[in-house]
Tab-separated table of C-alpha atoms in Angstrom:
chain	number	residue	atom	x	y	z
A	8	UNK	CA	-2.722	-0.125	-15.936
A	9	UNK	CA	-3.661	1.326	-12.310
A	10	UNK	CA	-3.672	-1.213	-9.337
A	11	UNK	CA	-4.904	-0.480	-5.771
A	12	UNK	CA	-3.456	-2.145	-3.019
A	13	UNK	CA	-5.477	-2.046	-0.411
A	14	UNK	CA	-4.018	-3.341	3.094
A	15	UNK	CA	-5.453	-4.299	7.115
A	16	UNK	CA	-3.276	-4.350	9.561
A	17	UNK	CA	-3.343	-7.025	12.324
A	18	UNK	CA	-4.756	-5.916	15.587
A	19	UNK	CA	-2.382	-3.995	17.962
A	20	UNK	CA	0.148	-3.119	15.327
A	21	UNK	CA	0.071	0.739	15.700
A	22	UNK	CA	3.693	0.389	17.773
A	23	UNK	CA	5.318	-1.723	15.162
A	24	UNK	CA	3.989	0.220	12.497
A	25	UNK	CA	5.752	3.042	13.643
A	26	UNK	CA	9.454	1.255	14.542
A	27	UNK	CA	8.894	0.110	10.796
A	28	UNK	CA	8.013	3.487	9.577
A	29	UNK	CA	11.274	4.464	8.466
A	30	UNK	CA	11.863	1.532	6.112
A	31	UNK	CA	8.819	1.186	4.811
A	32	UNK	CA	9.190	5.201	3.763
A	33	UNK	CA	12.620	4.081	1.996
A	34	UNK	CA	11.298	0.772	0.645
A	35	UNK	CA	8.106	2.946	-1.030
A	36	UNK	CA	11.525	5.236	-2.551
A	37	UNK	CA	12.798	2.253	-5.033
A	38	UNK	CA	9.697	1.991	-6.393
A	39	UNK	CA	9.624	0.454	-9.592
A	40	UNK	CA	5.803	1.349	-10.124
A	41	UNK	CA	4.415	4.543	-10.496
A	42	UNK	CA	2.820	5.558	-7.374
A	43	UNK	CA	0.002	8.047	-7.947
A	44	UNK	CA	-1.872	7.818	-4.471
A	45	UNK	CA	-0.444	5.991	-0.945
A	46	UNK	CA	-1.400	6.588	2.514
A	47	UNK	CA	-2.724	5.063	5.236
A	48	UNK	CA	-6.013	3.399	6.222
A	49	UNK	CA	-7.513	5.183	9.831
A	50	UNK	CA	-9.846	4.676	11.970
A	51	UNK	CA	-12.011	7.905	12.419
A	52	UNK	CA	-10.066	9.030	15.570
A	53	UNK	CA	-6.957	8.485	13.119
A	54	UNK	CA	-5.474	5.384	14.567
A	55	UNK	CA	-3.649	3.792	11.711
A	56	UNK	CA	-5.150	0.128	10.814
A	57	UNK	CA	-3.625	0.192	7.291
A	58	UNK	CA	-2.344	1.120	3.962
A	59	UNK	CA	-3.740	2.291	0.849
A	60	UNK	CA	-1.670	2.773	-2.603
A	61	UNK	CA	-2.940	3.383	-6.255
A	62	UNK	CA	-0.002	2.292	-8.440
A	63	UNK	CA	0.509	2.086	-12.021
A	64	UNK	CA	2.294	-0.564	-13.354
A	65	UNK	CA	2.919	-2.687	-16.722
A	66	UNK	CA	1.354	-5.169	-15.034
A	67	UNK	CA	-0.011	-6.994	-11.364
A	68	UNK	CA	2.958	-9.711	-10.554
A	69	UNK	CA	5.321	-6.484	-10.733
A	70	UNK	CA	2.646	-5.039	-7.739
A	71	UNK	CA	2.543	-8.008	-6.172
A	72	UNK	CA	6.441	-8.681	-5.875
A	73	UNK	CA	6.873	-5.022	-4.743
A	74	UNK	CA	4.086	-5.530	-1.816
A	75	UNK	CA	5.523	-8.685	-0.835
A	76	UNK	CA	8.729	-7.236	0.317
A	77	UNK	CA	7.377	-3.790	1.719
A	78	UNK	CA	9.307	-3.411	5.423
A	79	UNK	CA	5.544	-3.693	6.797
A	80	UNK	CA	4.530	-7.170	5.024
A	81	UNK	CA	7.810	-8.736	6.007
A	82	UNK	CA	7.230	-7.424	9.651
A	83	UNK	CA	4.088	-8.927	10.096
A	84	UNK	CA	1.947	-5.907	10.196
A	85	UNK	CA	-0.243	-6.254	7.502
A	86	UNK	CA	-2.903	-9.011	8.031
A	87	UNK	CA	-4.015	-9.226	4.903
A	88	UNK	CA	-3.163	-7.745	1.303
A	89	UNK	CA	-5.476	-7.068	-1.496
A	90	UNK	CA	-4.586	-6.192	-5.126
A	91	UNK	CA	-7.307	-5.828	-7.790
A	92	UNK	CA	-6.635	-3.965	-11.340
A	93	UNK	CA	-8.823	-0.191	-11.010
A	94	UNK	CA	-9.767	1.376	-14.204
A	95	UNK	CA	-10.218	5.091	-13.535
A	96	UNK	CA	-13.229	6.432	-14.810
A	97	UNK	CA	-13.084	10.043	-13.244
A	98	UNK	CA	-9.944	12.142	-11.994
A	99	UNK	CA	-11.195	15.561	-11.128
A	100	UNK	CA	-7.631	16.823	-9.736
């Protein structure tokens, strides 16, 4: 199955975004889950105000363990988390 995880960051976080970027780039490594899309969320000037990932996984307590303990939900960063299941209906890679 494909999950997105779609994450806000809390106001003001651009600064500890980026003293967390380094773990959260190793955490994403030991990924259990497939990862077939992750970035993150901008503003149109390109501040950074969040994360986006497209995962596949046997199933959505797997994604939502994994998320739990990314470097930038136990810092605080992320003020909210959203998981919902995706079924792909069009992939024109």
């Amino acid at each position: 199955m494909h999950f997105i995880v779609y994450c806000i960051d809390h106001p003001g976080m651009v600064e500890r975004r980026l003293a967390n970027y380094d773990a959260h780039k190793a955490w994403l490594e030991t990924s259990p889950l497939r990862t077939l899309i992750s970035g993150p969320l901008t503003e149109l000037d390109g501040t950074m105000i969040g994360s986006f990932f497209l995962y596949e996984a046997d199933d959505i307590e797997n994604v939502r363990a994994f998320a739990s303990r990314d470097p930038f939900n136990v810092a605080g960063i992320w003020e909210t988390v959203d998981i919902r299941a995706f079924l792909k209906r069009v992939d024109n890679r």
